[in-house]
mmCIF file of C-alpha atoms and ligand atoms in Angstrom:
data_model
loop_
_atom_site.group_PDB
_atom_site.id
_atom_site.type_symbol
_atom_site.label_atom_id
_atom_site.label_comp_id
_atom_site.label_asym_id
_atom_site.label_seq_id
_atom_site.Cartn_x
_atom_site.Cartn_y
_atom_site.Cartn_z
ATOM 1 C CA UNK A 1 25.037 -25.461 6.228
ATOM 2 C CA UNK A 2 24.512 -29.016 5.120
ATOM 3 C CA UNK A 3 27.752 -30.758 5.834
ATOM 4 C CA UNK A 4 27.778 -33.983 7.774
ATOM 5 C CA UNK A 5 29.406 -33.637 11.170
ATOM 6 C CA UNK A 6 32.749 -35.377 11.115
ATOM 7 C CA UNK A 7 33.996 -37.759 13.772
ATOM 8 C CA UNK A 8 31.300 -40.369 13.246
ATOM 9 C CA UNK A 9 31.687 -43.445 11.073
ATOM 10 C CA UNK A 10 28.884 -43.211 8.534
ATOM 11 C CA UNK A 11 28.075 -45.041 5.346
ATOM 12 C CA UNK A 12 28.392 -42.756 2.301
ATOM 13 C CA UNK A 13 25.408 -40.473 1.774
ATOM 14 C CA UNK A 14 23.206 -41.752 -1.025
ATOM 15 C CA UNK A 15 22.111 -39.418 -3.809
ATOM 16 C CA UNK A 16 21.198 -42.119 -6.302
ATOM 17 C CA UNK A 17 17.432 -42.600 -6.712
ATOM 18 C CA UNK A 18 18.085 -46.197 -7.812
ATOM 19 C CA UNK A 19 19.653 -46.951 -4.417
ATOM 20 C CA UNK A 20 16.955 -45.481 -2.198
ATOM 21 C CA UNK A 21 15.835 -48.975 -1.235
ATOM 22 C CA UNK A 22 12.519 -50.728 -0.965
ATOM 23 C CA UNK A 23 10.281 -49.738 1.901
ATOM 24 C CA UNK A 24 6.727 -49.977 3.041
ATOM 25 C CA UNK A 25 5.144 -47.080 4.878
ATOM 26 C CA UNK A 26 3.248 -47.852 8.090
ATOM 27 C CA UNK A 27 -0.479 -47.662 7.423
ATOM 28 C CA UNK A 28 -1.904 -44.294 8.317
ATOM 29 C CA UNK A 29 -5.553 -45.299 8.260
ATOM 30 C CA UNK A 30 -5.464 -48.492 10.335
ATOM 31 C CA UNK A 31 -5.861 -48.001 14.093
ATOM 32 C CA UNK A 32 -3.762 -49.738 16.752
ATOM 33 C CA UNK A 33 -6.665 -52.124 17.237
ATOM 34 C CA UNK A 34 -6.588 -52.923 13.492
ATOM 35 C CA UNK A 35 -9.783 -51.188 12.497
ATOM 36 C CA UNK A 36 -10.019 -49.129 9.350
ATOM 37 C CA UNK A 37 -10.290 -45.342 9.664
ATOM 38 C CA UNK A 38 -13.253 -44.484 7.432
ATOM 39 C CA UNK A 39 -14.273 -40.972 8.367
ATOM 40 C CA UNK A 40 -12.997 -37.662 9.612
ATOM 41 C CA UNK A 41 -14.598 -38.505 12.932
ATOM 42 C CA UNK A 42 -12.680 -41.836 13.169
ATOM 43 C CA UNK A 43 -9.561 -39.808 12.476
ATOM 44 C CA UNK A 44 -10.309 -37.080 15.029
ATOM 45 C CA UNK A 45 -11.489 -39.369 17.796
ATOM 46 C CA UNK A 46 -9.134 -42.296 17.481
ATOM 47 C CA UNK A 47 -6.383 -42.378 14.946
ATOM 48 C CA UNK A 48 -5.134 -38.812 15.240
ATOM 49 C CA UNK A 49 -4.411 -39.323 18.935
ATOM 50 C CA UNK A 50 -2.611 -42.592 18.261
ATOM 51 C CA UNK A 51 -0.407 -41.039 15.582
ATOM 52 C CA UNK A 52 0.438 -38.027 17.749
ATOM 53 C CA UNK A 53 1.358 -40.444 20.530
ATOM 54 C CA UNK A 54 3.730 -42.364 18.225
ATOM 55 C CA UNK A 55 5.685 -39.172 17.551
ATOM 56 C CA UNK A 56 5.748 -38.296 21.251
ATOM 57 C CA UNK A 57 6.965 -41.716 22.335
ATOM 58 C CA UNK A 58 9.499 -42.317 19.591
ATOM 59 C CA UNK A 59 10.761 -39.026 18.248
ATOM 60 C CA UNK A 60 10.092 -35.545 19.628
ATOM 61 C CA UNK A 61 8.895 -36.400 23.149
ATOM 62 C CA UNK A 62 6.038 -35.027 25.217
ATOM 63 C CA UNK A 63 4.408 -31.661 24.606
ATOM 64 C CA UNK A 64 3.532 -29.953 27.904
ATOM 65 C CA UNK A 65 0.247 -28.118 28.343
ATOM 66 C CA UNK A 66 -0.241 -24.354 28.577
ATOM 67 C CA UNK A 67 1.934 -22.227 30.833
ATOM 68 C CA UNK A 68 -0.087 -21.010 33.828
ATOM 69 C CA UNK A 69 2.625 -18.552 34.867
ATOM 70 C CA UNK A 70 3.064 -16.866 31.514
ATOM 71 C CA UNK A 71 2.794 -13.070 31.504
ATOM 72 C CA UNK A 72 3.916 -10.383 29.106
ATOM 73 C CA UNK A 73 5.587 -7.008 29.264
ATOM 74 C CA UNK A 74 5.499 -4.642 26.287
ATOM 75 C CA UNK A 75 9.056 -3.473 25.724
ATOM 76 C CA UNK A 76 8.825 -1.216 22.721
ATOM 77 C CA UNK A 77 6.260 -0.033 20.190
ATOM 78 C CA UNK A 78 7.225 1.729 16.986
ATOM 79 C CA UNK A 79 4.229 3.187 15.194
ATOM 80 C CA UNK A 80 6.156 4.026 12.035
ATOM 81 C CA UNK A 81 8.229 0.951 11.230
ATOM 82 C CA UNK A 82 9.189 0.038 7.649
ATOM 83 C CA UNK A 83 8.790 3.552 6.251
ATOM 84 C CA UNK A 84 5.505 3.988 8.055
ATOM 85 C CA UNK A 85 3.946 0.865 6.533
ATOM 86 C CA UNK A 86 3.967 -1.086 9.782
ATOM 87 C CA UNK A 87 3.678 -0.957 13.527
ATOM 88 C CA UNK A 88 6.237 -3.018 15.396
ATOM 89 C CA UNK A 89 5.745 -4.327 18.894
ATOM 90 C CA UNK A 90 8.402 -6.010 20.977
ATOM 91 C CA UNK A 91 6.885 -8.079 23.721
ATOM 92 C CA UNK A 92 8.741 -10.032 26.379
ATOM 93 C CA UNK A 93 6.832 -13.209 27.189
ATOM 94 C CA UNK A 94 7.858 -14.396 30.663
ATOM 95 C CA UNK A 95 7.360 -18.113 31.075
ATOM 96 C CA UNK A 96 7.430 -18.261 34.880
ATOM 97 C CA UNK A 97 6.419 -16.061 37.818
ATOM 98 C CA UNK A 98 8.263 -12.774 38.140
ATOM 99 C CA UNK A 99 10.952 -11.549 35.811
ATOM 100 C CA UNK A 100 13.951 -13.687 36.699
ATOM 101 C CA UNK A 101 12.978 -16.804 34.791
ATOM 102 C CA UNK A 102 13.035 -17.756 31.115
ATOM 103 C CA UNK A 103 11.438 -15.502 28.543
ATOM 104 C CA UNK A 104 10.749 -15.211 24.820
ATOM 105 C CA UNK A 105 11.348 -11.869 23.119
ATOM 106 C CA UNK A 106 8.658 -11.600 20.483
ATOM 107 C CA UNK A 107 8.906 -9.168 17.576
ATOM 108 C CA UNK A 108 5.563 -8.479 15.912
ATOM 109 C CA UNK A 109 5.007 -6.420 12.779
ATOM 110 C CA UNK A 110 1.457 -5.407 11.891
ATOM 111 C CA UNK A 111 0.347 -3.420 8.820
ATOM 112 C CA UNK A 112 -0.152 0.198 9.885
ATOM 113 C CA UNK A 113 -3.090 0.957 7.633
ATOM 114 C CA UNK A 114 -5.525 -1.621 8.951
ATOM 115 C CA UNK A 115 -8.249 -1.317 11.541
ATOM 116 C CA UNK A 116 -9.148 -5.017 11.322
ATOM 117 C CA UNK A 117 -7.232 -7.807 13.055
ATOM 118 C CA UNK A 118 -4.795 -9.319 10.535
ATOM 119 C CA UNK A 119 -3.638 -12.839 9.732
ATOM 120 C CA UNK A 120 -0.089 -13.423 10.965
ATOM 121 C CA UNK A 121 2.797 -15.661 9.950
ATOM 122 C CA UNK A 122 4.725 -16.840 12.970
ATOM 123 C CA UNK A 123 8.178 -18.306 12.642
ATOM 124 C CA UNK A 124 11.207 -18.714 14.872
ATOM 125 C CA UNK A 125 14.524 -17.256 13.731
ATOM 126 C CA UNK A 126 18.080 -18.589 13.976
ATOM 127 C CA UNK A 127 20.100 -15.585 15.155
ATOM 128 C CA UNK A 128 17.932 -13.256 17.218
ATOM 129 C CA UNK A 129 15.246 -10.804 16.160
ATOM 130 C CA UNK A 130 17.814 -8.161 15.287
ATOM 131 C CA UNK A 131 19.118 -10.474 12.580
ATOM 132 C CA UNK A 132 15.944 -10.431 10.513
ATOM 133 C CA UNK A 133 16.058 -6.733 9.564
ATOM 134 C CA UNK A 134 18.228 -3.612 9.524
ATOM 135 C CA UNK A 135 15.433 -1.904 11.515
ATOM 136 C CA UNK A 136 17.383 -0.055 14.239
ATOM 137 C CA UNK A 137 14.495 -0.311 16.657
ATOM 138 C CA UNK A 138 14.821 -4.050 17.028
ATOM 139 C CA UNK A 139 16.382 -4.844 20.386
ATOM 140 C CA UNK A 140 19.558 -6.923 20.294
ATOM 141 C CA UNK A 141 18.817 -10.452 21.484
ATOM 142 C CA UNK A 142 20.502 -11.156 24.824
ATOM 143 C CA UNK A 143 20.017 -14.897 24.374
ATOM 144 C CA UNK A 144 21.813 -14.723 21.038
ATOM 145 C CA UNK A 145 24.717 -12.877 22.663
ATOM 146 C CA UNK A 146 24.751 -15.635 25.304
ATOM 147 C CA UNK A 147 24.965 -18.215 22.541
ATOM 148 C CA UNK A 148 27.878 -16.428 20.859
ATOM 149 C CA UNK A 149 29.634 -16.344 24.211
ATOM 150 C CA UNK A 150 29.079 -20.062 24.632
ATOM 151 C CA UNK A 151 30.526 -20.591 21.136
ATOM 152 C CA UNK A 152 33.415 -18.254 22.027
ATOM 153 C CA UNK A 153 32.491 -16.370 18.858
ATOM 154 C CA UNK A 154 32.777 -12.657 18.088
ATOM 155 C CA UNK A 155 29.953 -10.990 20.009
ATOM 156 C CA UNK A 156 29.492 -7.945 17.797
ATOM 157 C CA UNK A 157 25.810 -7.527 16.951
ATOM 158 C CA UNK A 158 24.940 -8.670 13.465
ATOM 159 C CA UNK A 159 21.884 -6.651 12.612
ATOM 160 C CA UNK A 160 20.075 -7.661 9.444
ATOM 161 C CA UNK A 161 22.373 -10.558 8.572
ATOM 162 C CA UNK A 162 19.444 -12.828 7.674
ATOM 163 C CA UNK A 163 17.344 -10.070 6.123
ATOM 164 C CA UNK A 164 16.983 -11.893 2.793
ATOM 165 C CA UNK A 165 14.976 -14.595 4.565
ATOM 166 C CA UNK A 166 12.449 -12.146 6.004
ATOM 167 C CA UNK A 167 10.641 -10.043 3.383
ATOM 168 C CA UNK A 168 8.710 -8.110 6.012
ATOM 169 C CA UNK A 169 7.661 -5.383 3.597
ATOM 170 C CA UNK A 170 6.079 -7.850 1.165
ATOM 171 C CA UNK A 171 4.163 -9.511 3.990
ATOM 172 C CA UNK A 172 2.932 -6.162 5.282
ATOM 173 C CA UNK A 173 1.930 -4.983 1.814
ATOM 174 C CA UNK A 174 -0.151 -8.134 1.402
ATOM 175 C CA UNK A 175 -1.960 -7.512 4.674
ATOM 176 C CA UNK A 176 -0.093 -9.965 6.912
ATOM 177 C CA UNK A 177 1.603 -9.538 10.218
ATOM 178 C CA UNK A 178 4.844 -11.290 11.127
ATOM 179 C CA UNK A 179 5.643 -12.639 14.585
ATOM 180 C CA UNK A 180 9.143 -13.938 15.201
ATOM 181 C CA UNK A 181 11.386 -14.891 18.108
ATOM 182 C CA UNK A 182 14.835 -16.405 18.538
ATOM 183 C CA UNK A 183 14.699 -20.181 18.975
ATOM 184 C CA UNK A 184 17.539 -19.945 21.508
ATOM 185 C CA UNK A 185 15.137 -18.139 23.850
ATOM 186 C CA UNK A 186 13.769 -21.624 24.554
ATOM 187 C CA UNK A 187 16.913 -23.721 24.278
ATOM 188 C CA UNK A 188 20.372 -23.225 22.819
ATOM 189 C CA UNK A 189 20.961 -25.463 19.838
ATOM 190 C CA UNK A 190 23.672 -27.844 20.993
ATOM 191 C CA UNK A 191 23.822 -31.142 22.833
ATOM 192 C CA UNK A 192 23.980 -29.503 26.290
ATOM 193 C CA UNK A 193 21.535 -26.697 25.502
ATOM 194 C CA UNK A 194 18.828 -28.300 27.653
ATOM 195 C CA UNK A 195 20.847 -27.543 30.785
ATOM 196 C CA UNK A 196 20.322 -23.786 30.459
ATOM 197 C CA UNK A 197 17.039 -23.898 28.530
ATOM 198 C CA UNK A 198 13.394 -24.291 29.495
ATOM 199 C CA UNK A 199 13.620 -28.081 29.708
ATOM 200 C CA UNK A 200 15.580 -27.456 32.898
ATOM 201 C CA UNK A 201 14.252 -24.122 34.145
ATOM 202 C CA UNK A 202 10.583 -25.078 33.679
ATOM 203 C CA UNK A 203 10.876 -28.801 34.520
ATOM 204 C CA UNK A 204 9.194 -28.406 37.880
ATOM 205 C CA UNK A 205 6.562 -25.933 36.744
ATOM 206 C CA UNK A 206 5.558 -27.965 33.677
ATOM 207 C CA UNK A 207 5.851 -31.334 35.460
ATOM 208 C CA UNK A 208 8.176 -32.808 32.869
ATOM 209 C CA UNK A 209 11.726 -34.159 33.038
ATOM 210 C CA UNK A 210 14.220 -32.716 30.541
ATOM 211 C CA UNK A 211 14.759 -36.115 28.880
ATOM 212 C CA UNK A 212 11.047 -36.610 28.295
ATOM 213 C CA UNK A 213 11.064 -34.020 25.547
ATOM 214 C CA UNK A 214 13.549 -32.565 23.108
ATOM 215 C CA UNK A 215 15.005 -29.364 21.705
ATOM 216 C CA UNK A 216 12.517 -29.486 18.830
ATOM 217 C CA UNK A 217 9.828 -30.065 21.443
ATOM 218 C CA UNK A 218 10.935 -27.020 23.455
ATOM 219 C CA UNK A 219 11.099 -24.793 20.369
ATOM 220 C CA UNK A 220 7.668 -25.978 19.207
ATOM 221 C CA UNK A 221 6.177 -25.438 22.652
ATOM 222 C CA UNK A 222 7.542 -21.890 22.491
ATOM 223 C CA UNK A 223 5.580 -21.360 19.275
ATOM 224 C CA UNK A 224 2.412 -22.304 21.132
ATOM 225 C CA UNK A 225 3.210 -19.741 23.836
ATOM 226 C CA UNK A 226 3.741 -17.128 21.134
ATOM 227 C CA UNK A 227 0.309 -18.082 19.826
ATOM 228 C CA UNK A 228 -1.117 -17.670 23.346
ATOM 229 C CA UNK A 229 0.120 -14.096 23.280
ATOM 230 C CA UNK A 230 -0.995 -13.427 19.692
ATOM 231 C CA UNK A 231 -4.510 -14.542 20.552
ATOM 232 C CA UNK A 232 -4.659 -11.723 23.088
ATOM 233 C CA UNK A 233 -3.355 -9.004 20.756
ATOM 234 C CA UNK A 234 -6.217 -6.974 19.312
ATOM 235 C CA UNK A 235 -4.358 -6.409 16.035
ATOM 236 C CA UNK A 236 -4.088 -10.150 15.372
ATOM 237 C CA UNK A 237 -6.804 -12.343 13.879
ATOM 238 C CA UNK A 238 -6.611 -15.065 16.529
ATOM 239 C CA UNK A 239 -7.838 -17.867 14.254
ATOM 240 C CA UNK A 240 -5.556 -16.903 11.365
ATOM 241 C CA UNK A 241 -2.066 -17.517 12.690
ATOM 242 C CA UNK A 242 0.047 -19.547 10.271
ATOM 243 C CA UNK A 243 3.088 -21.377 11.649
ATOM 244 C CA UNK A 244 6.074 -21.496 9.332
ATOM 245 C CA UNK A 245 9.682 -22.612 9.684
ATOM 246 C CA UNK A 246 12.830 -23.283 7.721
ATOM 247 C CA UNK A 247 14.992 -26.367 8.003
ATOM 248 C CA UNK A 248 15.361 -27.503 11.652
ATOM 249 C CA UNK A 249 12.789 -24.840 12.422
ATOM 250 C CA UNK A 250 10.612 -26.326 9.670
ATOM 251 C CA UNK A 251 10.686 -29.611 11.579
ATOM 252 C CA UNK A 252 9.758 -27.510 14.607
ATOM 253 C CA UNK A 253 6.852 -25.808 12.801
ATOM 254 C CA UNK A 254 5.446 -29.202 11.788
ATOM 255 C CA UNK A 255 5.651 -30.448 15.367
ATOM 256 C CA UNK A 256 4.021 -27.261 16.690
ATOM 257 C CA UNK A 257 1.218 -27.563 14.144
ATOM 258 C CA UNK A 258 0.713 -31.229 15.017
ATOM 259 C CA UNK A 259 0.271 -30.484 18.719
ATOM 260 C CA UNK A 260 -1.550 -27.196 18.579
ATOM 261 C CA UNK A 261 -4.701 -27.193 16.433
ATOM 262 C CA UNK A 262 -5.074 -23.433 16.949
ATOM 263 C CA UNK A 263 -2.507 -22.831 14.220
ATOM 264 C CA UNK A 264 -4.577 -22.117 11.126
ATOM 265 C CA UNK A 265 -2.062 -23.509 8.637
ATOM 266 C CA UNK A 266 1.359 -25.134 8.669
ATOM 267 C CA UNK A 267 4.349 -24.444 6.408
ATOM 268 C CA UNK A 268 7.500 -26.517 6.175
ATOM 269 C CA UNK A 269 10.331 -24.873 4.248
ATOM 270 C CA UNK A 270 13.171 -27.311 3.422
ATOM 271 C CA UNK A 271 12.594 -29.262 6.652
ATOM 272 C CA UNK A 272 14.063 -32.495 5.247
ATOM 273 C CA UNK A 273 15.056 -35.400 7.478
ATOM 274 C CA UNK A 274 13.038 -35.463 10.681
ATOM 275 C CA UNK A 275 10.632 -33.013 9.031
ATOM 276 C CA UNK A 276 8.650 -33.515 5.836
ATOM 277 C CA UNK A 277 10.942 -36.093 4.174
ATOM 278 C CA UNK A 278 10.128 -39.791 4.466
ATOM 279 C CA UNK A 279 12.597 -41.376 6.884
ATOM 280 C CA UNK A 280 12.493 -44.763 5.174
ATOM 281 C CA UNK A 281 13.983 -43.333 1.979
ATOM 282 C CA UNK A 282 17.746 -43.651 2.041
ATOM 283 C CA UNK A 283 18.532 -40.394 0.254
ATOM 284 C CA UNK A 284 20.537 -37.465 1.614
ATOM 285 C CA UNK A 285 20.484 -37.082 5.386
ATOM 286 C CA UNK A 286 19.341 -40.164 7.299
ATOM 287 C CA UNK A 287 18.021 -40.924 10.775
ATOM 288 C CA UNK A 288 21.423 -42.323 11.681
ATOM 289 C CA UNK A 289 23.252 -39.173 10.563
ATOM 290 C CA UNK A 290 20.843 -36.688 12.134
ATOM 291 C CA UNK A 291 20.644 -38.391 15.523
ATOM 292 C CA UNK A 292 24.451 -38.534 15.742
ATOM 293 C CA UNK A 293 24.973 -34.926 14.650
ATOM 294 C CA UNK A 294 22.035 -33.461 16.594
ATOM 295 C CA UNK A 295 21.118 -35.887 19.390
ATOM 296 C CA UNK A 296 19.298 -33.171 21.344
ATOM 297 C CA UNK A 297 16.734 -32.508 18.617
ATOM 298 C CA UNK A 298 14.907 -35.742 19.506
ATOM 299 C CA UNK A 299 14.368 -37.952 22.548
ATOM 300 C CA UNK A 300 17.000 -40.676 22.953
ATOM 301 C CA UNK A 301 14.538 -43.395 21.914
ATOM 302 C CA UNK A 302 14.771 -42.118 18.342
ATOM 303 C CA UNK A 303 18.428 -43.224 18.243
ATOM 304 C CA UNK A 304 17.328 -46.828 18.709
ATOM 305 C CA UNK A 305 16.148 -46.822 15.077
ATOM 306 C CA UNK A 306 19.603 -45.947 13.700
ATOM 307 C CA UNK A 307 20.285 -49.430 12.379
ATOM 308 C CA UNK A 308 16.884 -50.118 10.883
ATOM 309 C CA UNK A 309 14.492 -47.332 10.001
ATOM 310 C CA UNK A 310 12.003 -49.919 8.791
ATOM 311 C CA UNK A 311 11.215 -50.779 12.413
ATOM 312 C CA UNK A 312 9.905 -47.250 13.061
ATOM 313 C CA UNK A 313 6.198 -47.462 13.912
ATOM 314 C CA UNK A 314 5.594 -44.238 11.987
ATOM 315 C CA UNK A 315 7.017 -42.208 9.118
ATOM 316 C CA UNK A 316 6.911 -38.512 8.344
ATOM 317 C CA UNK A 317 3.828 -38.566 6.108
ATOM 318 C CA UNK A 318 2.019 -39.269 9.385
ATOM 319 C CA UNK A 319 3.436 -36.112 10.944
ATOM 320 C CA UNK A 320 2.242 -34.107 7.937
ATOM 321 C CA UNK A 321 -1.187 -35.724 8.254
ATOM 322 C CA UNK A 322 -1.457 -34.302 11.782
ATOM 323 C CA UNK A 323 -1.885 -30.891 10.146
ATOM 324 C CA UNK A 324 -5.153 -32.078 8.545
ATOM 325 C CA UNK A 325 -7.607 -30.691 7.679
ATOM 326 C CA UNK A 326 -5.732 -27.392 7.873
ATOM 327 C CA UNK A 327 -3.815 -26.010 4.906
ATOM 328 C CA UNK A 328 -0.331 -27.530 4.682
ATOM 329 C CA UNK A 329 2.548 -26.330 2.516
ATOM 330 C CA UNK A 330 5.737 -28.332 1.953
ATOM 331 C CA UNK A 331 8.576 -26.671 0.046
ATOM 332 C CA UNK A 332 11.930 -27.945 -1.198
ATOM 333 C CA UNK A 333 14.853 -26.471 -3.150
ATOM 334 C CA UNK A 334 16.614 -27.998 -6.154
ATOM 335 C CA UNK A 335 20.124 -27.846 -4.669
ATOM 336 C CA UNK A 336 18.965 -29.043 -1.262
ATOM 337 C CA UNK A 337 19.497 -32.738 -1.974
ATOM 338 C CA UNK A 338 20.539 -33.248 1.644
ATOM 339 C CA UNK A 339 16.868 -32.650 2.587
ATOM 340 C CA UNK A 340 15.638 -35.177 -0.045
ATOM 341 C CA UNK A 341 13.181 -33.064 -2.072
ATOM 342 C CA UNK A 342 11.437 -36.093 -3.573
ATOM 343 C CA UNK A 343 11.089 -37.580 -0.084
ATOM 344 C CA UNK A 344 9.446 -34.318 1.022
ATOM 345 C CA UNK A 345 7.087 -34.481 -1.959
ATOM 346 C CA UNK A 346 6.212 -38.088 -1.089
ATOM 347 C CA UNK A 347 5.648 -37.159 2.550
ATOM 348 C CA UNK A 348 3.057 -34.634 1.413
ATOM 349 C CA UNK A 349 1.628 -37.064 -1.146
ATOM 350 C CA UNK A 350 1.090 -39.783 1.439
ATOM 351 C CA UNK A 351 -0.640 -37.383 3.835
ATOM 352 C CA UNK A 352 -3.398 -36.856 1.257
ATOM 353 C CA UNK A 353 -5.396 -39.866 2.452
ATOM 354 C CA UNK A 354 -6.225 -38.047 5.701
ATOM 355 C CA UNK A 355 -7.154 -34.841 3.898
ATOM 356 C CA UNK A 356 -9.458 -36.907 1.686
ATOM 357 C CA UNK A 357 -11.448 -37.934 4.794
ATOM 358 C CA UNK A 358 -12.257 -34.226 5.160
ATOM 359 C CA UNK A 359 -12.969 -33.837 1.434
ATOM 360 C CA UNK A 360 -9.892 -31.673 1.117
ATOM 361 C CA UNK A 361 -7.837 -31.819 -2.042
ATOM 362 C CA UNK A 362 -4.139 -32.564 -1.821
ATOM 363 C CA UNK A 363 -1.393 -32.192 -4.390
ATOM 364 C CA UNK A 364 -3.527 -33.253 -7.335
ATOM 365 C CA UNK A 365 -0.632 -35.057 -8.988
ATOM 366 C CA UNK A 366 1.622 -38.084 -8.499
ATOM 367 C CA UNK A 367 4.452 -36.425 -10.376
ATOM 368 C CA UNK A 368 7.141 -34.309 -8.834
ATOM 369 C CA UNK A 369 6.507 -30.856 -10.355
ATOM 370 C CA UNK A 370 9.091 -28.887 -12.326
ATOM 371 C CA UNK A 371 11.129 -26.316 -10.391
ATOM 372 C CA UNK A 372 9.243 -23.167 -9.367
ATOM 373 C CA UNK A 373 5.853 -24.645 -10.323
ATOM 374 C CA UNK A 374 3.711 -24.936 -7.155
ATOM 375 C CA UNK A 375 1.089 -27.704 -7.157
ATOM 376 C CA UNK A 376 -1.841 -28.629 -4.979
ATOM 377 C CA UNK A 377 -4.740 -27.249 -3.083
ATOM 378 C CA UNK A 378 -5.132 -27.697 0.685
ATOM 379 C CA UNK A 379 -1.801 -29.520 0.571
ATOM 380 C CA UNK A 380 0.708 -27.644 -1.586
ATOM 381 C CA UNK A 381 4.217 -28.296 -2.716
ATOM 382 C CA UNK A 382 6.933 -26.575 -4.664
ATOM 383 C CA UNK A 383 10.595 -27.074 -5.363
ATOM 384 C CA UNK A 384 12.316 -23.731 -5.768
ATOM 385 C CA UNK A 385 15.386 -23.346 -7.951
ATOM 386 C CA UNK A 386 18.415 -22.832 -5.741
ATOM 387 C CA UNK A 387 19.878 -23.567 -2.352
ATOM 388 C CA UNK A 388 18.742 -24.653 1.085
ATOM 389 C CA UNK A 389 17.217 -21.341 2.134
ATOM 390 C CA UNK A 390 13.968 -19.415 2.406
ATOM 391 C CA UNK A 391 13.673 -16.688 -0.186
ATOM 392 C CA UNK A 392 11.149 -14.238 -1.584
ATOM 393 C CA UNK A 393 9.881 -16.833 -4.084
ATOM 394 C CA UNK A 394 8.974 -19.140 -1.198
ATOM 395 C CA UNK A 395 7.269 -16.384 0.766
ATOM 396 C CA UNK A 396 5.275 -15.220 -2.265
ATOM 397 C CA UNK A 397 3.834 -18.736 -2.562
ATOM 398 C CA UNK A 398 3.009 -18.743 1.174
ATOM 399 C CA UNK A 399 1.255 -15.395 0.802
ATOM 400 C CA UNK A 400 -0.822 -16.720 -2.106
ATOM 401 C CA UNK A 401 -1.596 -19.860 -0.101
ATOM 402 C CA UNK A 402 -2.639 -17.697 2.863
ATOM 403 C CA UNK A 403 -4.754 -15.452 0.625
ATOM 404 C CA UNK A 404 -6.599 -18.439 -0.827
ATOM 405 C CA UNK A 405 -6.985 -20.651 2.220
ATOM 406 C CA UNK A 406 -6.579 -18.663 5.439
ATOM 407 C CA UNK A 407 -7.485 -15.023 4.901
HETATM 408 C C1 GTR B 1 21.565 -29.441 8.814
HETATM 409 C C2 GTR B 1 20.747 -30.611 9.262
HETATM 410 C C3 GTR B 1 19.407 -30.553 8.608
HETATM 411 C C4 GTR B 1 18.786 -29.186 8.688
HETATM 412 C C5 GTR B 1 19.776 -28.056 8.586
HETATM 413 C C6 GTR B 1 19.314 -26.686 9.057
HETATM 414 O O1 GTR B 1 22.864 -29.459 9.286
HETATM 415 O O2 GTR B 1 21.446 -31.782 8.927
HETATM 416 O O3 GTR B 1 18.576 -31.555 9.137
HETATM 417 O O4 GTR B 1 18.019 -29.050 9.835
HETATM 418 O O5 GTR B 1 20.924 -28.294 9.293
HETATM 419 O O6 GTR B 1 18.609 -26.554 10.056
HETATM 420 O O7 GTR B 1 19.732 -25.719 8.412
#
């Protein structure tokens, strides 16, 4: 949904390009000590760390290190999933000692006909693994049932409800695996979700206070733990795991990719405000709106920029640049004005300067492309015709991107 939460006084949402306002982006290639970043080594050794730090201190919070207590239990293997085209594995990733603490339920599909380790797309889902497919073997997500209970909503399982967003068969047929888990396994998505999520249950173990990171931080950290597991699975090509996410989980994918260089490529689908879109552009959702509607997504410091986004020491092109030199895909949708498609394009455009240090080609154009016409090389962009969503068209571009740059 893309409605503004009511109950907050907000200026009207701007959808007029003429009223976006004048802004200047913070320089990406000048270090804190005012020296120019001239090479990939200057970037890697100095500036990259500074930029990552800006996002930690002002926006998403800290990103804890690996989880020493993590261990996995295989719950179910189906050797003839998707009409025999795939093997599915359901793995419970425990995040603390024993089996009473927090866990991630990972669903992994692997093409059945391959003897080689395969590249894998990994992406969190919104409503539990059982929502991505009608596949009867997928275990119903307990954490999703917990969330429905919290919402006092009907708790009947909703198998396959988001199936259109997960073209598993197409991925398998193109030689990819898919690894997905419910984002609520890490933290429920509401203002008090941290109380029952890993920011509380793992605070002691990870040496971090709940307020020192965020919901997006917790979800992104979960993606890194999924990658820890994937790197141990003999069917997975450990250096070819692509992190992808839609909308708030697109923001999450970008943050995971920024912190964890083991992800081979990063894909943002309609991530919008707080994701790929430039914050300084007053178009669609704004920092003020998002931090009032979803305060838990960011650390509280981010709210201090509500009245003047121009005082932010960073903007989102700098987050996108943290994916460099790895392949980066930013996608928008024509009806998704709330996410500011042109702002997403410009975010990608302004990240090119870092890719250039690595002799990697970016979008190859200054012009917003026509709908359904992908542009670019190591950085890619498209604006799909239609709504805020992730559809087969989007996935087919990600497959092509993976084929050309990751496989
Ligand atoms: C909206 C939010 C967006 C986007 C979206 C989603 O309500 O304002 O930033 O994250 O939700 O996740 O679908």
